[in-house]
Short mmCIF file of C-alpha atoms in Angstrom, two decimals:
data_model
loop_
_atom_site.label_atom_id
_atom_site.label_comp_id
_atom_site.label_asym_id
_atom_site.label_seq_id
_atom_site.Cartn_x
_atom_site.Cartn_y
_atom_site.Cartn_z
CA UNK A 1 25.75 -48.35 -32.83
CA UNK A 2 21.98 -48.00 -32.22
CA UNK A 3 19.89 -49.79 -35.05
CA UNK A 4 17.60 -47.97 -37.86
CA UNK A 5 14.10 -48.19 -37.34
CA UNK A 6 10.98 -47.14 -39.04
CA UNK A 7 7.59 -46.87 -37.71
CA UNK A 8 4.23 -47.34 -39.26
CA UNK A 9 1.42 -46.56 -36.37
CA UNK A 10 -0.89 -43.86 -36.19
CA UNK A 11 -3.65 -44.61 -33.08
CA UNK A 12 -3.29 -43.39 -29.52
CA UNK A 13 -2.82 -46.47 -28.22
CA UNK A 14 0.85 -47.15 -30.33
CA UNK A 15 2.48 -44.68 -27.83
CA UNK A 16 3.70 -46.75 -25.85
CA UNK A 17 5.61 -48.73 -28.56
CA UNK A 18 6.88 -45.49 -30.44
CA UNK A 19 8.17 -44.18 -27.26
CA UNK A 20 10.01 -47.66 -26.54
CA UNK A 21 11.64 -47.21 -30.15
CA UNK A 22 12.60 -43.99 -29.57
CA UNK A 23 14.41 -44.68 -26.85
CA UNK A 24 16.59 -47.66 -27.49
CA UNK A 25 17.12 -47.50 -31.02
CA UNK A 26 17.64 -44.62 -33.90
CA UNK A 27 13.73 -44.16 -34.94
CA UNK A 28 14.98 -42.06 -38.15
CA UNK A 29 10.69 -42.00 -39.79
CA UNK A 30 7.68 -41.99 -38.62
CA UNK A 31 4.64 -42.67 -41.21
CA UNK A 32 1.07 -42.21 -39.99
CA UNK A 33 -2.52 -40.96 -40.85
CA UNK A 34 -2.65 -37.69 -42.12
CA UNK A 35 -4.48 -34.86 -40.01
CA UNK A 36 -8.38 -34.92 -39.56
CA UNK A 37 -10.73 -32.83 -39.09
CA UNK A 38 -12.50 -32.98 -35.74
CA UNK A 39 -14.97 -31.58 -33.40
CA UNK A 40 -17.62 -28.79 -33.82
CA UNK A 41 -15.45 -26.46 -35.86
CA UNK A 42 -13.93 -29.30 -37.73
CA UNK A 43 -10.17 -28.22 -37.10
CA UNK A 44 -7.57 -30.07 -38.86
CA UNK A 45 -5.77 -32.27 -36.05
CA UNK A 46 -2.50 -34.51 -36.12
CA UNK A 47 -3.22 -37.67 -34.37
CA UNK A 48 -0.96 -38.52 -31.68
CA UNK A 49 1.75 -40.26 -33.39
CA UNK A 50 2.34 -37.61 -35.26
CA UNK A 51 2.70 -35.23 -32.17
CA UNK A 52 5.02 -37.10 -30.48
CA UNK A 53 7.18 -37.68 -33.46
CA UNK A 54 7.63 -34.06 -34.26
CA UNK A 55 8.34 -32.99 -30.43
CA UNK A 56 11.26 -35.29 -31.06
CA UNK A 57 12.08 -34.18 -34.17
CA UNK A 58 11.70 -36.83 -36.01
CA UNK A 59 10.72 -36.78 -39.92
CA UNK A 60 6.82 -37.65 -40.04
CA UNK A 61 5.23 -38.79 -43.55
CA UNK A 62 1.65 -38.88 -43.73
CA UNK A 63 0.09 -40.34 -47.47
CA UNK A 64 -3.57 -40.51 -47.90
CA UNK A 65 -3.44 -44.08 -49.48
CA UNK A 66 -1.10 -46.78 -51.07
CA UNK A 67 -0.10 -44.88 -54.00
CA UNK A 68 1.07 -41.72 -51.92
CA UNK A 69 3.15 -44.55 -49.91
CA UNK A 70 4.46 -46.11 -52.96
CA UNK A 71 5.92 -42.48 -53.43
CA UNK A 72 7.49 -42.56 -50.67
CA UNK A 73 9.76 -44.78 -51.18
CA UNK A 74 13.13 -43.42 -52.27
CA UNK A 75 12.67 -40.49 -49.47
CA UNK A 76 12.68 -43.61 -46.85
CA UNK A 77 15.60 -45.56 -48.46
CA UNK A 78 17.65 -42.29 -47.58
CA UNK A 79 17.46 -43.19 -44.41
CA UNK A 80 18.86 -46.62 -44.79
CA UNK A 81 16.67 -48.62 -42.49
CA UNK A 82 17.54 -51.81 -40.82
CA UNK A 83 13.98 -52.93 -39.77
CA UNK A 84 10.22 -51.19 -40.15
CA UNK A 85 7.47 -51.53 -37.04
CA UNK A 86 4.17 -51.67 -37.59
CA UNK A 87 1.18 -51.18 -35.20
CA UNK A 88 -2.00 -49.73 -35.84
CA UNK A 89 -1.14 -48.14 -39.00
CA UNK A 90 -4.16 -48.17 -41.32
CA UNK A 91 -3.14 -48.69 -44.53
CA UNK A 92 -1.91 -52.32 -46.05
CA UNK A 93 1.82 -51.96 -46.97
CA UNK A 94 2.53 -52.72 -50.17
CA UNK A 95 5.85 -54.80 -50.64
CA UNK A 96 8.06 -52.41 -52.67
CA UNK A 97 7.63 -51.00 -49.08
CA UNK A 98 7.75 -53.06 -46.55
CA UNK A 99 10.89 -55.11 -48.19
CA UNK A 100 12.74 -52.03 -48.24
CA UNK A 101 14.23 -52.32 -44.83
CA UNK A 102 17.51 -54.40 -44.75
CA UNK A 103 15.68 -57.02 -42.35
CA UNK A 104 12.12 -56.11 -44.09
CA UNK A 105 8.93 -55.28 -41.53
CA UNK A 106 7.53 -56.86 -38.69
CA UNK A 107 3.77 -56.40 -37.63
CA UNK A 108 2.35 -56.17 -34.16
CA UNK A 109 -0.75 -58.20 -34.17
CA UNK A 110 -2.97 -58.87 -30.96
CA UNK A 111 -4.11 -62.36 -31.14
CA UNK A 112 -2.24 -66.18 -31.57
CA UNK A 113 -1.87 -66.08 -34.81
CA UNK A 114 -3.16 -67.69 -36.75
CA UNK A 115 -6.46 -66.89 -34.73
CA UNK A 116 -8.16 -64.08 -35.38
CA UNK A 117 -6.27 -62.78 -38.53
CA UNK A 118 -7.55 -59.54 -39.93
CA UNK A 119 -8.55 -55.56 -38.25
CA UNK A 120 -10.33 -56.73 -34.91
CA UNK A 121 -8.57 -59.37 -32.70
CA UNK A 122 -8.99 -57.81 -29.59
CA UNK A 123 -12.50 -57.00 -30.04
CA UNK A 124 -13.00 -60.69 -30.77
CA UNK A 125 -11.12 -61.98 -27.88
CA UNK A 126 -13.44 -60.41 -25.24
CA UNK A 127 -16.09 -61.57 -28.12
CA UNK A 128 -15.32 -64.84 -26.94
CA UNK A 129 -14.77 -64.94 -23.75
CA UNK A 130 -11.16 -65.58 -24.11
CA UNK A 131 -9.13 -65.97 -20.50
CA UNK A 132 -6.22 -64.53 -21.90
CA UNK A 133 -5.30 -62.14 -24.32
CA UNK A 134 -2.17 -62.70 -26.86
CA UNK A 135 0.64 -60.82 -28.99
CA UNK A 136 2.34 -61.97 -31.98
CA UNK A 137 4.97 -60.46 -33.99
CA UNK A 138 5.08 -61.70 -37.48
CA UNK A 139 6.77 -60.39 -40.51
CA UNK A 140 4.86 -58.55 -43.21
CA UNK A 141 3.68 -60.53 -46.04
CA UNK A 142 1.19 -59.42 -48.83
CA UNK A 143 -1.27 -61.47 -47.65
CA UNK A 144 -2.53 -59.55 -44.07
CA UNK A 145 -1.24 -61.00 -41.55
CA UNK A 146 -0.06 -64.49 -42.99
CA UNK A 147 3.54 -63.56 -42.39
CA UNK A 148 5.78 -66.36 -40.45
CA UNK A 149 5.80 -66.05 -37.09
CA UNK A 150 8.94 -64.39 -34.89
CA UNK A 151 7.70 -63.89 -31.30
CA UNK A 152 4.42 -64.51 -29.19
CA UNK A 153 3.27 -64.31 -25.72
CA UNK A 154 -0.14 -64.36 -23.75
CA UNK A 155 -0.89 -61.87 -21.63
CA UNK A 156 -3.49 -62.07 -18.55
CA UNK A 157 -6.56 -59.82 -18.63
CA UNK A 158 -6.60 -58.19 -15.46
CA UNK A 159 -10.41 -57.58 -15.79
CA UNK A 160 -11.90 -60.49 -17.63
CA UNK A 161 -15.05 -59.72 -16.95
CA UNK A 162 -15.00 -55.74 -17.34
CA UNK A 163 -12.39 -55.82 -20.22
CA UNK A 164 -13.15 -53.12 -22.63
CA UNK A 165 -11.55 -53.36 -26.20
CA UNK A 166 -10.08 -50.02 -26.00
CA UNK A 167 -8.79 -50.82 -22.40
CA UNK A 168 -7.88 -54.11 -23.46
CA UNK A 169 -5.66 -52.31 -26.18
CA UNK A 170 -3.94 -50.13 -24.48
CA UNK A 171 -2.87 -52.87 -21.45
CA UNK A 172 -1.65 -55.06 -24.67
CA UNK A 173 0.38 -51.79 -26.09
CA UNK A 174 1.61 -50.70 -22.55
CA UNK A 175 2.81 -54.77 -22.50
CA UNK A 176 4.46 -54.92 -25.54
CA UNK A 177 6.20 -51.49 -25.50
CA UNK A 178 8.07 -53.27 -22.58
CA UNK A 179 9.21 -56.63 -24.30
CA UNK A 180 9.85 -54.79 -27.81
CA UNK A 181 13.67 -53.74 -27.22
CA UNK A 182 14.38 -57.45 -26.12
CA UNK A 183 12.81 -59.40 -29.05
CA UNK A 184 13.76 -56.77 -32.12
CA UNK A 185 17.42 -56.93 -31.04
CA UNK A 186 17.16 -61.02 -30.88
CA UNK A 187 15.60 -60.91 -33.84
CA UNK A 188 18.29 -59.09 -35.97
CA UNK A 189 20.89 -60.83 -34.25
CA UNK A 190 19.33 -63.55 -35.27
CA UNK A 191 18.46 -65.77 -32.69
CA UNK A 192 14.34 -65.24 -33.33
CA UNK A 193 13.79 -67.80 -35.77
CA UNK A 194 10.30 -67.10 -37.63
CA UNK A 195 8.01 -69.90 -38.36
CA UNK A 196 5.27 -70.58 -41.00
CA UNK A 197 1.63 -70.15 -39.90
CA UNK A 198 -0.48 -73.54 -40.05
CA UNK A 199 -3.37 -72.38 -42.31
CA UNK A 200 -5.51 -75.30 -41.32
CA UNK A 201 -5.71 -73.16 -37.73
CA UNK A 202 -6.95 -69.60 -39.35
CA UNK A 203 -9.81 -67.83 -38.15
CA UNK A 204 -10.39 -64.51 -39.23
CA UNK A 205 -11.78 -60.76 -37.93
CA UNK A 206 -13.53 -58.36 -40.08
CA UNK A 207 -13.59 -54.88 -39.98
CA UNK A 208 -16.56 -53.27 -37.97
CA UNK A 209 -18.65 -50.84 -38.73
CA UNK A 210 -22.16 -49.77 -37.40
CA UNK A 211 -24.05 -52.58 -38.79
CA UNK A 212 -21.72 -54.68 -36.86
CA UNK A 213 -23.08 -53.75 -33.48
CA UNK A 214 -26.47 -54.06 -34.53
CA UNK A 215 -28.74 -56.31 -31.79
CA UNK A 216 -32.65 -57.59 -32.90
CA UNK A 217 -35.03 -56.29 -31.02
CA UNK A 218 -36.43 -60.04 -30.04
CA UNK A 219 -32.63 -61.25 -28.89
CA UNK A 220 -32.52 -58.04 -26.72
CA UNK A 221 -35.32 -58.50 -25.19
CA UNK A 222 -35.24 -61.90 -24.80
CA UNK A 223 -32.06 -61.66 -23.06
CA UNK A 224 -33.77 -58.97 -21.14
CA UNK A 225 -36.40 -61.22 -20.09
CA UNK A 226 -34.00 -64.61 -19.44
CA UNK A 227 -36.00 -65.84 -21.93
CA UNK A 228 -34.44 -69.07 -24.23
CA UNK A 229 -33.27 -67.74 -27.22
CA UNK A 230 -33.78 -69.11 -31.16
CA UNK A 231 -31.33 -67.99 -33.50
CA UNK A 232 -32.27 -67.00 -37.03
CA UNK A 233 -29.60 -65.75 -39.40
CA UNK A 234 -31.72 -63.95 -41.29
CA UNK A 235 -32.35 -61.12 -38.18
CA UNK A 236 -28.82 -60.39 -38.64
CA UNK A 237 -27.01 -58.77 -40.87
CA UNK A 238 -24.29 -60.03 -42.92
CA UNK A 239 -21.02 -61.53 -41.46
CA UNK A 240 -22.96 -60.13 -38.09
CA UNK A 241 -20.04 -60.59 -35.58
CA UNK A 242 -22.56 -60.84 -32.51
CA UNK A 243 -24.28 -63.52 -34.54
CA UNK A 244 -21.44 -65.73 -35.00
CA UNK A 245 -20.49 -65.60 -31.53
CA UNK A 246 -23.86 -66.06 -30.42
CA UNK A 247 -24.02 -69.37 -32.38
CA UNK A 248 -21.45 -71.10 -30.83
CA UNK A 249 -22.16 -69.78 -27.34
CA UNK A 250 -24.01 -71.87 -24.55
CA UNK A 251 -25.33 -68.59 -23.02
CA UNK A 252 -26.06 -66.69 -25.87
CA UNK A 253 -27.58 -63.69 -22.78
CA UNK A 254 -23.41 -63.58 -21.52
CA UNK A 255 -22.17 -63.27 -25.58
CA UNK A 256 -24.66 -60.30 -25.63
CA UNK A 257 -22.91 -58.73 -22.13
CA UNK A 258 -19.18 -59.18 -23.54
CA UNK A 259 -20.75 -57.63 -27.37
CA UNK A 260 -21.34 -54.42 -25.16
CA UNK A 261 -17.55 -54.52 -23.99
CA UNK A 262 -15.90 -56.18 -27.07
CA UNK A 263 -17.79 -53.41 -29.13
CA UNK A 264 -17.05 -50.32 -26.67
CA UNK A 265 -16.42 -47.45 -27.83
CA UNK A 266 -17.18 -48.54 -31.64
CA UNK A 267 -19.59 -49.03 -33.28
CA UNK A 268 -21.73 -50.33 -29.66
CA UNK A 269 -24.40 -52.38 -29.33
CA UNK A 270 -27.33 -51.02 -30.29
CA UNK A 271 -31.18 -52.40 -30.73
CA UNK A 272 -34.34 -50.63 -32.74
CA UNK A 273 -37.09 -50.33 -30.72
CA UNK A 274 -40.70 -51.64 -32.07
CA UNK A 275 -41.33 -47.90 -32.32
CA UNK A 276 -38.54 -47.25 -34.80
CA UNK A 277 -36.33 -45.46 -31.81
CA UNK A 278 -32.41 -46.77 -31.98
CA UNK A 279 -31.48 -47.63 -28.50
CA UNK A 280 -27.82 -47.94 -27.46
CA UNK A 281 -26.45 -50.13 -25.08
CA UNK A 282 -23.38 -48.40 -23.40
CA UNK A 283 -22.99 -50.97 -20.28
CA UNK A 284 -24.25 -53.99 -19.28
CA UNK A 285 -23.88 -56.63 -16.80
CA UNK A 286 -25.08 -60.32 -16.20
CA UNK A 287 -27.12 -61.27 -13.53
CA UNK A 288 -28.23 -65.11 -13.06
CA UNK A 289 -28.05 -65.31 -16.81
CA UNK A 290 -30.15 -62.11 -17.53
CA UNK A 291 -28.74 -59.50 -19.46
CA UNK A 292 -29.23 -56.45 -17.24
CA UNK A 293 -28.16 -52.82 -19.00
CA UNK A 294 -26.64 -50.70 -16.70
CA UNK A 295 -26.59 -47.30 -18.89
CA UNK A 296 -28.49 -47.07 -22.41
CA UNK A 297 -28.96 -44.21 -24.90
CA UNK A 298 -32.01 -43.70 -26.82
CA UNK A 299 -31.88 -42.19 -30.56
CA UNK A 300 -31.44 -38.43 -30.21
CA UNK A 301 -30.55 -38.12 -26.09
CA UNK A 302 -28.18 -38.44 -23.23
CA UNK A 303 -26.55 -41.56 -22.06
CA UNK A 304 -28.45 -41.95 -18.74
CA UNK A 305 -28.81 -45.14 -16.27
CA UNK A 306 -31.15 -47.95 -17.04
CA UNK A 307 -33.10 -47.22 -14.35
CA UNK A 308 -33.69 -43.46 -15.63
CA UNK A 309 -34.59 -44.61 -18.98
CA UNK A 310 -37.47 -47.11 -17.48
CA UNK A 311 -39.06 -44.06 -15.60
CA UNK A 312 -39.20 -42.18 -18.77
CA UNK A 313 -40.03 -44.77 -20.74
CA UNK A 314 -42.69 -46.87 -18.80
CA UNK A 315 -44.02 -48.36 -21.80
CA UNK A 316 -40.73 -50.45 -22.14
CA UNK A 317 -41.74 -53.56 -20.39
CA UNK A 318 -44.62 -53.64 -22.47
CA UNK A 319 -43.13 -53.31 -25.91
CA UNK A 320 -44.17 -56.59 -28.31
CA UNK A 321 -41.48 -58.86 -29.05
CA UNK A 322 -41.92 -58.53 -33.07
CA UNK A 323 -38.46 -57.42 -34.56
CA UNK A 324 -40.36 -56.49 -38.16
CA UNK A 325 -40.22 -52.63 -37.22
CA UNK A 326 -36.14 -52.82 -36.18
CA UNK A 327 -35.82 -54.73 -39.42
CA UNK A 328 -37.23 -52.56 -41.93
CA UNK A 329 -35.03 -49.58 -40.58
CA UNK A 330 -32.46 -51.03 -41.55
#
């Protein structure tokens, strides 16, 4: 008799795994985002979980936060489930939940835990240059993602140095979706023993938002220039991702390059120009240790090639190196 599963996902990339569930075991709920509204006319959409799960009629719950989930709980002990997934989801489980399975939840995490705990491992492993990219399956614990340890693996990246995070995720998906079946059944048989995290190991992500992706003026250019670079905290903003890496990096011009990728398609790189203009930097590549951008968008336009820009904009080369003006904007 197939087992009784639960998933918790909600982003494009889960299909993989949702599909793999679907398949080998009885996936009896499905609990995702609720609908958005999106594009020019703002129509309320379902997110792709959600479409899926309904074209195989399976019961879909969507609450709009924890308390709407706590709610939810008697209408999901109905279906007596052995074991919850979780991928992706979006809101932090609280435990009255994610106990309620007879063998509680796992969570599908994409890092070696316990690197890179928190909302952004993948970003951070092309962040860092990482040469390869892992998986671990842990079970849920109140504290995000401190939960003991039941399965891990590492994972090549085919294109280390073209890896985008959102192609990065769904290779990582695509690669778990196939080991999933293999590890949950050894895992409620039994013969997946988890293990405690060593907390003198942790490093930890943080959410990003725009400010995140947010470049100086000075670094850009320097890096433009394959000029040396001097860091100063105080250009960045706070818990600046790029700044961190950049710290710890020998080649502070290549953290800049794999920013661009790590950050693609959110929130981006992005610069002020000395003439209060944002400028976003959509590609990028390294050549000899100069940051070269291969296709930029400046505040208000199209995406168009470097190149373009600089016959447009012949000024550029001539812009001073003073960050004050991208400062004060922000």
């Amino acid at each position: 008799m197939k087992k009784n599963l639960i998933f918790f996902g909600s982003s494009q990339f889960c299909l993989p795994v949702i599909e793999s569930l679907h398949k080998n075991f009885n996936l009896s709920a499905v609990i995702t985002q609720p609908d958005k509204q999106l594009g020019r006319e703002q129509k309320l959409t379902a997110n792709p979980v959600k479409i899926i799960a309904r074209k195989n009629n399976i019961p879909v719950f969507t609450p709009h936060n924890v308390a709407q989930l706590l709610g939810l709980k008697i209408q999901l002990s109905t279906f007596k489930p052995d074991l919850a997934v979780v991928a992706d989801y979006g809101l932090i489980i609280p435990k009255k939940i994610y106990a309620l399975p007879k063998f509680q939840s796992i969570n599908i995490h994409f890092s070696r835990l316990p690197e890179f705990r928190g909302p952004s491992p993948v970003q951070y492993t092309i962040l860092y240059g990482l040469d390869k990219a892992f998986v671990s399956v842990i079970k849920l614990a109140e504290k995000v993602d401190s939960g003991d340890i039941i399965w891990q693996k590492n994972y090549p990246k085919l294109n280390p140095q073209s890896e985008t995070s959102s192609s990065l995720y769904q290779k990582l998906f695509s690669a778990i979706a196939s080991d999933l079946t293999s590890f949950v059944h050894d895992y409620l048989s039994g013969k997946l023993i988890p293990v405690r995290q060593n907390d003198d190991e942790i490093t930890s992500t943080y959410k990003l938002d725009r400010q995140n992706g947010y470049l100086p003026w000075l670094y850009f250019r320097k890096a433009f220039l394959n000029q040396p670079l001097t860091l100063n905290k105080k250009e960045f903003p706070k818990d600046s991702a790029i700044y961190e890496a950049m710290a710890k990096s020998v080649n502070p011009a290549q953290t800049i390059e794999r920013a661009v990728r790590a950050f693609h398609p959110w929130p981006g790189v992005w610069t002020i120009l000395p003439n209060y203009k944002r400028l976003k930097i959509i590609t990028a590549h390294l050549d000899n240790q100069k940051l070269v951008p291969d296709v930029v968008q400046l505040e208000g336009k199209k995406e168009v090639a470097f190149k373009q820009f600089l016959e447009g904009y012949p000024e550029f080369h001539l812009l001073p190196a003073s960050s004050k003006a991208a400062k004060s904007s922000l």
